[in-house]
Amino acid sequence: MAIQPIRLFGDPVLRTPAEPVVDFDKELRRLVKDLTDTMMDAPGAGLAAPQIGVGLRVFTYYVDDQLGHLINPDLDLSSELDEEGEEGCLSFPGLSFPTPRSIRAVAKGFNMHGEPVVLEGTDLMARCFQHETDHLDGVLFIDRMDAKQRKQAMRAIREAEWSGLSSPTVKFSPHATRGRAL
């Protein structure tokens, strides 16, 4: 297992857009394994590379007993929204809030071997694709809330046990990050 420390809200890497993957190599396969192991250990429904300090456009997911990953995702979203769906995040441990998301998403990208992939999801799977792709763009789920809900979320974040803790020190990353990891 290659479980990595998960970066918490406040870490700048979570607000930094990730770079597209250009090398589909052994290092990328190791990153996918690290993400998968860390997500399953947490446990979580998804985990994006920036959440472990790697600035590449990669995420893993585990929803409805489907385990997978997507690299360099591009989303097509339905116009129909789920306004009240609860959403949490491993970078905000123990907290969840209603977050509006499209009910259906088609995610296009690549697997770790560079082969094209098209994934379709509704409800929780669609929410996961949107949440993790947002991470790759430096967007957090609290950014999707209306002003009133965001204010309540920020209050809960400030009161959380983990709030204000320093980010873990990462001494070495074996993944090619082009200087984007923090």
PDB file of C-alpha atoms in Angstrom:
ATOM      1  CA  MET A   1       0.000   0.000   0.000  1.00  0.00           C
ATOM      2  CA  ALA A   2       1.091   3.529  -0.726  1.00  0.00           C
ATOM      3  CA  ILE A   3      -1.168   5.631   1.461  1.00  0.00           C
ATOM      4  CA  GLN A   4      -0.342   9.328   1.232  1.00  0.00           C
ATOM      5  CA  PRO A   5      -1.263  12.217   3.567  1.00  0.00           C
ATOM      6  CA  ILE A   6      -4.372  14.073   2.404  1.00  0.00           C
ATOM      7  CA  ARG A   7      -4.057  17.838   2.140  1.00  0.00           C
ATOM      8  CA  LEU A   8      -6.602  19.824   4.185  1.00  0.00           C
ATOM      9  CA  PHE A   9      -8.563  22.956   3.325  1.00  0.00           C
ATOM     10  CA  GLY A  10      -6.200  25.922   3.464  1.00  0.00           C
ATOM     11  CA  ASP A  11      -3.341  24.151   1.679  1.00  0.00           C
ATOM     12  CA  PRO A  12      -2.533  26.195  -1.471  1.00  0.00           C
ATOM     13  CA  VAL A  13      -2.219  23.071  -3.642  1.00  0.00           C
ATOM     14  CA  LEU A  14      -6.004  22.661  -3.388  1.00  0.00           C
ATOM     15  CA  ARG A  15      -6.512  26.041  -5.090  1.00  0.00           C
ATOM     16  CA  THR A  16      -3.901  25.504  -7.819  1.00  0.00           C
ATOM     17  CA  PRO A  17      -5.134  24.214 -11.206  1.00  0.00           C
ATOM     18  CA  ALA A  18      -3.468  20.909 -12.074  1.00  0.00           C
ATOM     19  CA  GLU A  19      -1.406  20.329 -15.207  1.00  0.00           C
ATOM     20  CA  PRO A  20      -2.520  17.859 -17.899  1.00  0.00           C
ATOM     21  CA  VAL A  21      -0.810  14.481 -17.871  1.00  0.00           C
ATOM     22  CA  VAL A  22       1.492  14.071 -20.867  1.00  0.00           C
ATOM     23  CA  ASP A  23       3.474  10.951 -19.880  1.00  0.00           C
ATOM     24  CA  PHE A  24       1.498   7.730 -19.459  1.00  0.00           C
ATOM     25  CA  ASP A  25       4.301   5.861 -17.756  1.00  0.00           C
ATOM     26  CA  LYS A  26       5.215   3.858 -14.677  1.00  0.00           C
ATOM     27  CA  GLU A  27       5.167   7.004 -12.513  1.00  0.00           C
ATOM     28  CA  LEU A  28       1.573   7.703 -13.545  1.00  0.00           C
ATOM     29  CA  ARG A  29       0.536   4.128 -12.735  1.00  0.00           C
ATOM     30  CA  ARG A  30       2.177   4.540  -9.311  1.00  0.00           C
ATOM     31  CA  LEU A  31       0.234   7.781  -8.788  1.00  0.00           C
ATOM     32  CA  VAL A  32      -3.063   6.032  -9.656  1.00  0.00           C
ATOM     33  CA  LYS A  33      -2.207   3.260  -7.171  1.00  0.00           C
ATOM     34  CA  ASP A  34      -1.296   5.817  -4.469  1.00  0.00           C
ATOM     35  CA  LEU A  35      -4.562   7.684  -5.059  1.00  0.00           C
ATOM     36  CA  THR A  36      -6.597   4.463  -4.992  1.00  0.00           C
ATOM     37  CA  ASP A  37      -4.932   3.150  -1.827  1.00  0.00           C
ATOM     38  CA  THR A  38      -5.306   6.503  -0.061  1.00  0.00           C
ATOM     39  CA  MET A  39      -8.958   6.897  -1.124  1.00  0.00           C
ATOM     40  CA  MET A  40      -9.884   3.371  -0.009  1.00  0.00           C
ATOM     41  CA  ASP A  41      -8.071   3.796   3.319  1.00  0.00           C
ATOM     42  CA  ALA A  42      -9.774   7.126   4.108  1.00  0.00           C
ATOM     43  CA  PRO A  43     -12.447   5.894   3.014  1.00  0.00           C
ATOM     44  CA  GLY A  44     -13.819   8.172   0.303  1.00  0.00           C
ATOM     45  CA  ALA A  45     -15.871   8.174  -2.897  1.00  0.00           C
ATOM     46  CA  GLY A  46     -13.152   9.977  -4.830  1.00  0.00           C
ATOM     47  CA  LEU A  47      -9.704  11.525  -4.551  1.00  0.00           C
ATOM     48  CA  ALA A  48      -7.895  13.926  -6.874  1.00  0.00           C
ATOM     49  CA  ALA A  49      -4.115  14.126  -7.250  1.00  0.00           C
ATOM     50  CA  PRO A  50      -3.867  17.669  -5.775  1.00  0.00           C
ATOM     51  CA  GLN A  51      -5.353  16.288  -2.549  1.00  0.00           C
ATOM     52  CA  ILE A  52      -2.126  14.347  -2.051  1.00  0.00           C
ATOM     53  CA  GLY A  53       0.022  17.233  -3.243  1.00  0.00           C
ATOM     54  CA  VAL A  54       0.481  16.219  -6.874  1.00  0.00           C
ATOM     55  CA  GLY A  55      -0.479  18.860  -9.428  1.00  0.00           C
ATOM     56  CA  LEU A  56      -1.609  16.550 -12.229  1.00  0.00           C
ATOM     57  CA  ARG A  57      -5.095  16.037 -13.739  1.00  0.00           C
ATOM     58  CA  VAL A  58      -5.821  12.587 -12.280  1.00  0.00           C
ATOM     59  CA  PHE A  59      -8.555  11.323  -9.989  1.00  0.00           C
ATOM     60  CA  THR A  60      -9.823   8.018  -8.650  1.00  0.00           C
ATOM     61  CA  TYR A  61     -13.354   7.078  -7.627  1.00  0.00           C
ATOM     62  CA  TYR A  62     -15.232   4.349  -5.773  1.00  0.00           C
ATOM     63  CA  VAL A  63     -18.988   4.756  -6.136  1.00  0.00           C
ATOM     64  CA  ASP A  64     -21.678   2.055  -6.133  1.00  0.00           C
ATOM     65  CA  ASP A  65     -18.989  -0.646  -5.984  1.00  0.00           C
ATOM     66  CA  GLN A  66     -17.322   0.759  -9.117  1.00  0.00           C
ATOM     67  CA  LEU A  67     -13.620   1.459  -8.675  1.00  0.00           C
ATOM     68  CA  GLY A  68     -11.800   3.448 -11.318  1.00  0.00           C
ATOM     69  CA  HIS A  69      -9.718   6.435 -12.320  1.00  0.00           C
ATOM     70  CA  LEU A  70      -9.730   9.132 -14.976  1.00  0.00           C
ATOM     71  CA  ILE A  71      -6.897  11.189 -16.408  1.00  0.00           C
ATOM     72  CA  ASN A  72      -7.272  14.593 -18.099  1.00  0.00           C
ATOM     73  CA  PRO A  73     -11.070  14.577 -17.662  1.00  0.00           C
ATOM     74  CA  ASP A  74     -13.485  16.695 -19.647  1.00  0.00           C
ATOM     75  CA  LEU A  75     -17.141  16.801 -18.533  1.00  0.00           C
ATOM     76  CA  ASP A  76     -20.446  17.209 -20.348  1.00  0.00           C
ATOM     77  CA  LEU A  77     -23.141  18.037 -17.787  1.00  0.00           C
ATOM     78  CA  SER A  78     -26.917  17.894 -17.872  1.00  0.00           C
ATOM     79  CA  SER A  79     -28.785  21.119 -17.217  1.00  0.00           C
ATOM     80  CA  GLU A  80     -30.965  19.438 -14.561  1.00  0.00           C
ATOM     81  CA  LEU A  81     -29.597  20.117 -11.062  1.00  0.00           C
ATOM     82  CA  ASP A  82     -29.770  18.312  -7.741  1.00  0.00           C
ATOM     83  CA  GLU A  83     -29.919  21.356  -5.458  1.00  0.00           C
ATOM     84  CA  GLU A  84     -29.959  19.519  -2.117  1.00  0.00           C
ATOM     85  CA  GLY A  85     -27.514  16.645  -2.521  1.00  0.00           C
ATOM     86  CA  GLU A  86     -25.119  16.299   0.419  1.00  0.00           C
ATOM     87  CA  GLU A  87     -21.449  16.421  -0.427  1.00  0.00           C
ATOM     88  CA  GLY A  88     -18.336  15.905   1.642  1.00  0.00           C
ATOM     89  CA  CYS A  89     -14.636  15.975   0.884  1.00  0.00           C
ATOM     90  CA  LEU A  90     -11.592  14.201   2.294  1.00  0.00           C
ATOM     91  CA  SER A  91      -9.884  17.604   2.484  1.00  0.00           C
ATOM     92  CA  PHE A  92     -12.706  18.737   4.844  1.00  0.00           C
ATOM     93  CA  PRO A  93     -12.807  15.699   7.199  1.00  0.00           C
ATOM     94  CA  GLY A  94     -16.114  14.989   8.891  1.00  0.00           C
ATOM     95  CA  LEU A  95     -18.039  17.789   7.170  1.00  0.00           C
ATOM     96  CA  SER A  96     -20.734  17.616   4.492  1.00  0.00           C
ATOM     97  CA  PHE A  97     -23.065  20.222   3.062  1.00  0.00           C
ATOM     98  CA  PRO A  98     -25.816  20.480   0.447  1.00  0.00           C
ATOM     99  CA  THR A  99     -24.068  21.353  -2.814  1.00  0.00           C
ATOM    100  CA  PRO A 100     -25.840  21.874  -6.142  1.00  0.00           C
ATOM    101  CA  ARG A 101     -24.580  19.636  -8.956  1.00  0.00           C
ATOM    102  CA  SER A 102     -25.818  18.381 -12.307  1.00  0.00           C
ATOM    103  CA  ILE A 103     -27.733  15.126 -12.014  1.00  0.00           C
ATOM    104  CA  ARG A 104     -25.987  13.541 -15.008  1.00  0.00           C
ATOM    105  CA  ALA A 105     -22.406  13.760 -16.238  1.00  0.00           C
ATOM    106  CA  VAL A 106     -20.438  12.254 -19.096  1.00  0.00           C
ATOM    107  CA  ALA A 107     -16.719  12.210 -18.317  1.00  0.00           C
ATOM    108  CA  LYS A 108     -14.224  11.785 -21.147  1.00  0.00           C
ATOM    109  CA  GLY A 109     -10.531  11.238 -20.591  1.00  0.00           C
ATOM    110  CA  PHE A 110      -7.937   8.496 -20.491  1.00  0.00           C
ATOM    111  CA  ASN A 111      -6.960   5.526 -18.358  1.00  0.00           C
ATOM    112  CA  MET A 112      -3.463   5.117 -16.953  1.00  0.00           C
ATOM    113  CA  HIS A 113      -2.303   3.440 -20.173  1.00  0.00           C
ATOM    114  CA  GLY A 114      -3.341   6.399 -22.349  1.00  0.00           C
ATOM    115  CA  GLU A 115      -6.419   4.685 -23.783  1.00  0.00           C
ATOM    116  CA  PRO A 116      -9.528   6.875 -24.279  1.00  0.00           C
ATOM    117  CA  VAL A 117     -12.325   6.386 -21.729  1.00  0.00           C
ATOM    118  CA  VAL A 118     -15.918   7.623 -21.654  1.00  0.00           C
ATOM    119  CA  LEU A 119     -17.777   7.283 -18.354  1.00  0.00           C
ATOM    120  CA  GLU A 120     -21.420   8.122 -17.736  1.00  0.00           C
ATOM    121  CA  GLY A 121     -22.862   8.709 -14.313  1.00  0.00           C
ATOM    122  CA  THR A 122     -26.007   9.907 -12.610  1.00  0.00           C
ATOM    123  CA  ASP A 123     -26.689  11.050  -9.068  1.00  0.00           C
ATOM    124  CA  LEU A 124     -23.743  10.123  -6.795  1.00  0.00           C
ATOM    125  CA  MET A 125     -21.434   9.092  -9.646  1.00  0.00           C
ATOM    126  CA  ALA A 126     -22.145  12.337 -11.535  1.00  0.00           C
ATOM    127  CA  ARG A 127     -21.561  14.295  -8.308  1.00  0.00           C
ATOM    128  CA  CYS A 128     -18.227  12.501  -7.808  1.00  0.00           C
ATOM    129  CA  PHE A 129     -17.040  13.243 -11.374  1.00  0.00           C
ATOM    130  CA  GLN A 130     -17.896  16.941 -10.923  1.00  0.00           C
ATOM    131  CA  HIS A 131     -16.351  17.186  -7.440  1.00  0.00           C
ATOM    132  CA  GLU A 132     -13.065  15.560  -8.457  1.00  0.00           C
ATOM    133  CA  THR A 133     -12.784  17.475 -11.730  1.00  0.00           C
ATOM    134  CA  ASP A 134     -13.350  20.683  -9.746  1.00  0.00           C
ATOM    135  CA  HIS A 135     -10.345  19.726  -7.579  1.00  0.00           C
ATOM    136  CA  LEU A 136      -8.246  19.515 -10.742  1.00  0.00           C
ATOM    137  CA  ASP A 137      -9.323  23.071 -11.603  1.00  0.00           C
ATOM    138  CA  GLY A 138      -8.512  24.438  -8.128  1.00  0.00           C
ATOM    139  CA  VAL A 139     -12.230  24.688  -7.265  1.00  0.00           C
ATOM    140  CA  LEU A 140     -13.611  23.370  -3.961  1.00  0.00           C
ATOM    141  CA  PHE A 141     -17.160  22.225  -3.280  1.00  0.00           C
ATOM    142  CA  ILE A 142     -17.760  25.186  -0.967  1.00  0.00           C
ATOM    143  CA  ASP A 143     -17.297  27.403  -4.046  1.00  0.00           C
ATOM    144  CA  ARG A 144     -20.448  25.829  -5.548  1.00  0.00           C
ATOM    145  CA  MET A 145     -22.689  26.843  -2.613  1.00  0.00           C
ATOM    146  CA  ASP A 146     -24.832  29.949  -2.426  1.00  0.00           C
ATOM    147  CA  ALA A 147     -23.582  32.732  -0.136  1.00  0.00           C
ATOM    148  CA  LYS A 148     -25.759  31.744   2.848  1.00  0.00           C
ATOM    149  CA  GLN A 149     -24.770  28.069   2.720  1.00  0.00           C
ATOM    150  CA  ARG A 150     -21.077  28.963   2.212  1.00  0.00           C
ATOM    151  CA  LYS A 151     -21.159  31.190   5.298  1.00  0.00           C
ATOM    152  CA  GLN A 152     -22.569  28.300   7.366  1.00  0.00           C
ATOM    153  CA  ALA A 153     -19.960  25.943   5.897  1.00  0.00           C
ATOM    154  CA  MET A 154     -17.102  28.329   6.711  1.00  0.00           C
ATOM    155  CA  ARG A 155     -18.328  28.571  10.314  1.00  0.00           C
ATOM    156  CA  ALA A 156     -18.322  24.762  10.576  1.00  0.00           C
ATOM    157  CA  ILE A 157     -14.839  24.631   9.016  1.00  0.00           C
ATOM    158  CA  ARG A 158     -13.443  27.158  11.519  1.00  0.00           C
ATOM    159  CA  GLU A 159     -14.924  25.093  14.374  1.00  0.00           C
ATOM    160  CA  ALA A 160     -13.621  21.764  13.024  1.00  0.00           C
ATOM    161  CA  GLU A 161     -10.963  19.984  15.074  1.00  0.00           C
ATOM    162  CA  TRP A 162      -8.577  19.942  12.106  1.00  0.00           C
ATOM    163  CA  SER A 163      -9.022  23.612  11.205  1.00  0.00           C
ATOM    164  CA  GLY A 164      -5.767  25.554  11.337  1.00  0.00           C
ATOM    165  CA  LEU A 165      -3.575  22.460  11.473  1.00  0.00           C
ATOM    166  CA  SER A 166      -0.483  22.729   9.366  1.00  0.00           C
ATOM    167  CA  SER A 167      -0.329  20.689   6.188  1.00  0.00           C
ATOM    168  CA  PRO A 168       1.751  17.513   6.256  1.00  0.00           C
ATOM    169  CA  THR A 169       5.350  17.873   5.177  1.00  0.00           C
ATOM    170  CA  VAL A 170       5.994  15.884   2.038  1.00  0.00           C
ATOM    171  CA  LYS A 171       9.677  15.206   1.611  1.00  0.00           C
ATOM    172  CA  PHE A 172       9.672  13.395  -1.715  1.00  0.00           C
ATOM    173  CA  SER A 173       7.208  12.648  -4.494  1.00  0.00           C
ATOM    174  CA  PRO A 174       8.152  10.012  -7.067  1.00  0.00           C
ATOM    175  CA  HIS A 175       5.624  11.512  -9.511  1.00  0.00           C
ATOM    176  CA  ALA A 176       6.574  13.875 -12.293  1.00  0.00           C
ATOM    177  CA  THR A 177       4.823  17.112 -11.318  1.00  0.00           C
ATOM    178  CA  ARG A 178       6.726  19.693 -13.324  1.00  0.00           C
ATOM    179  CA  GLY A 179       7.310  21.694 -10.141  1.00  0.00           C
ATOM    180  CA  ARG A 180       3.566  22.040  -9.456  1.00  0.00           C
ATOM    181  CA  ALA A 181       3.367  19.971  -6.256  1.00  0.00           C
ATOM    182  CA  LEU A 182       3.533  21.900  -3.011  1.00  0.00           C
TER     183      LEU A 182
END
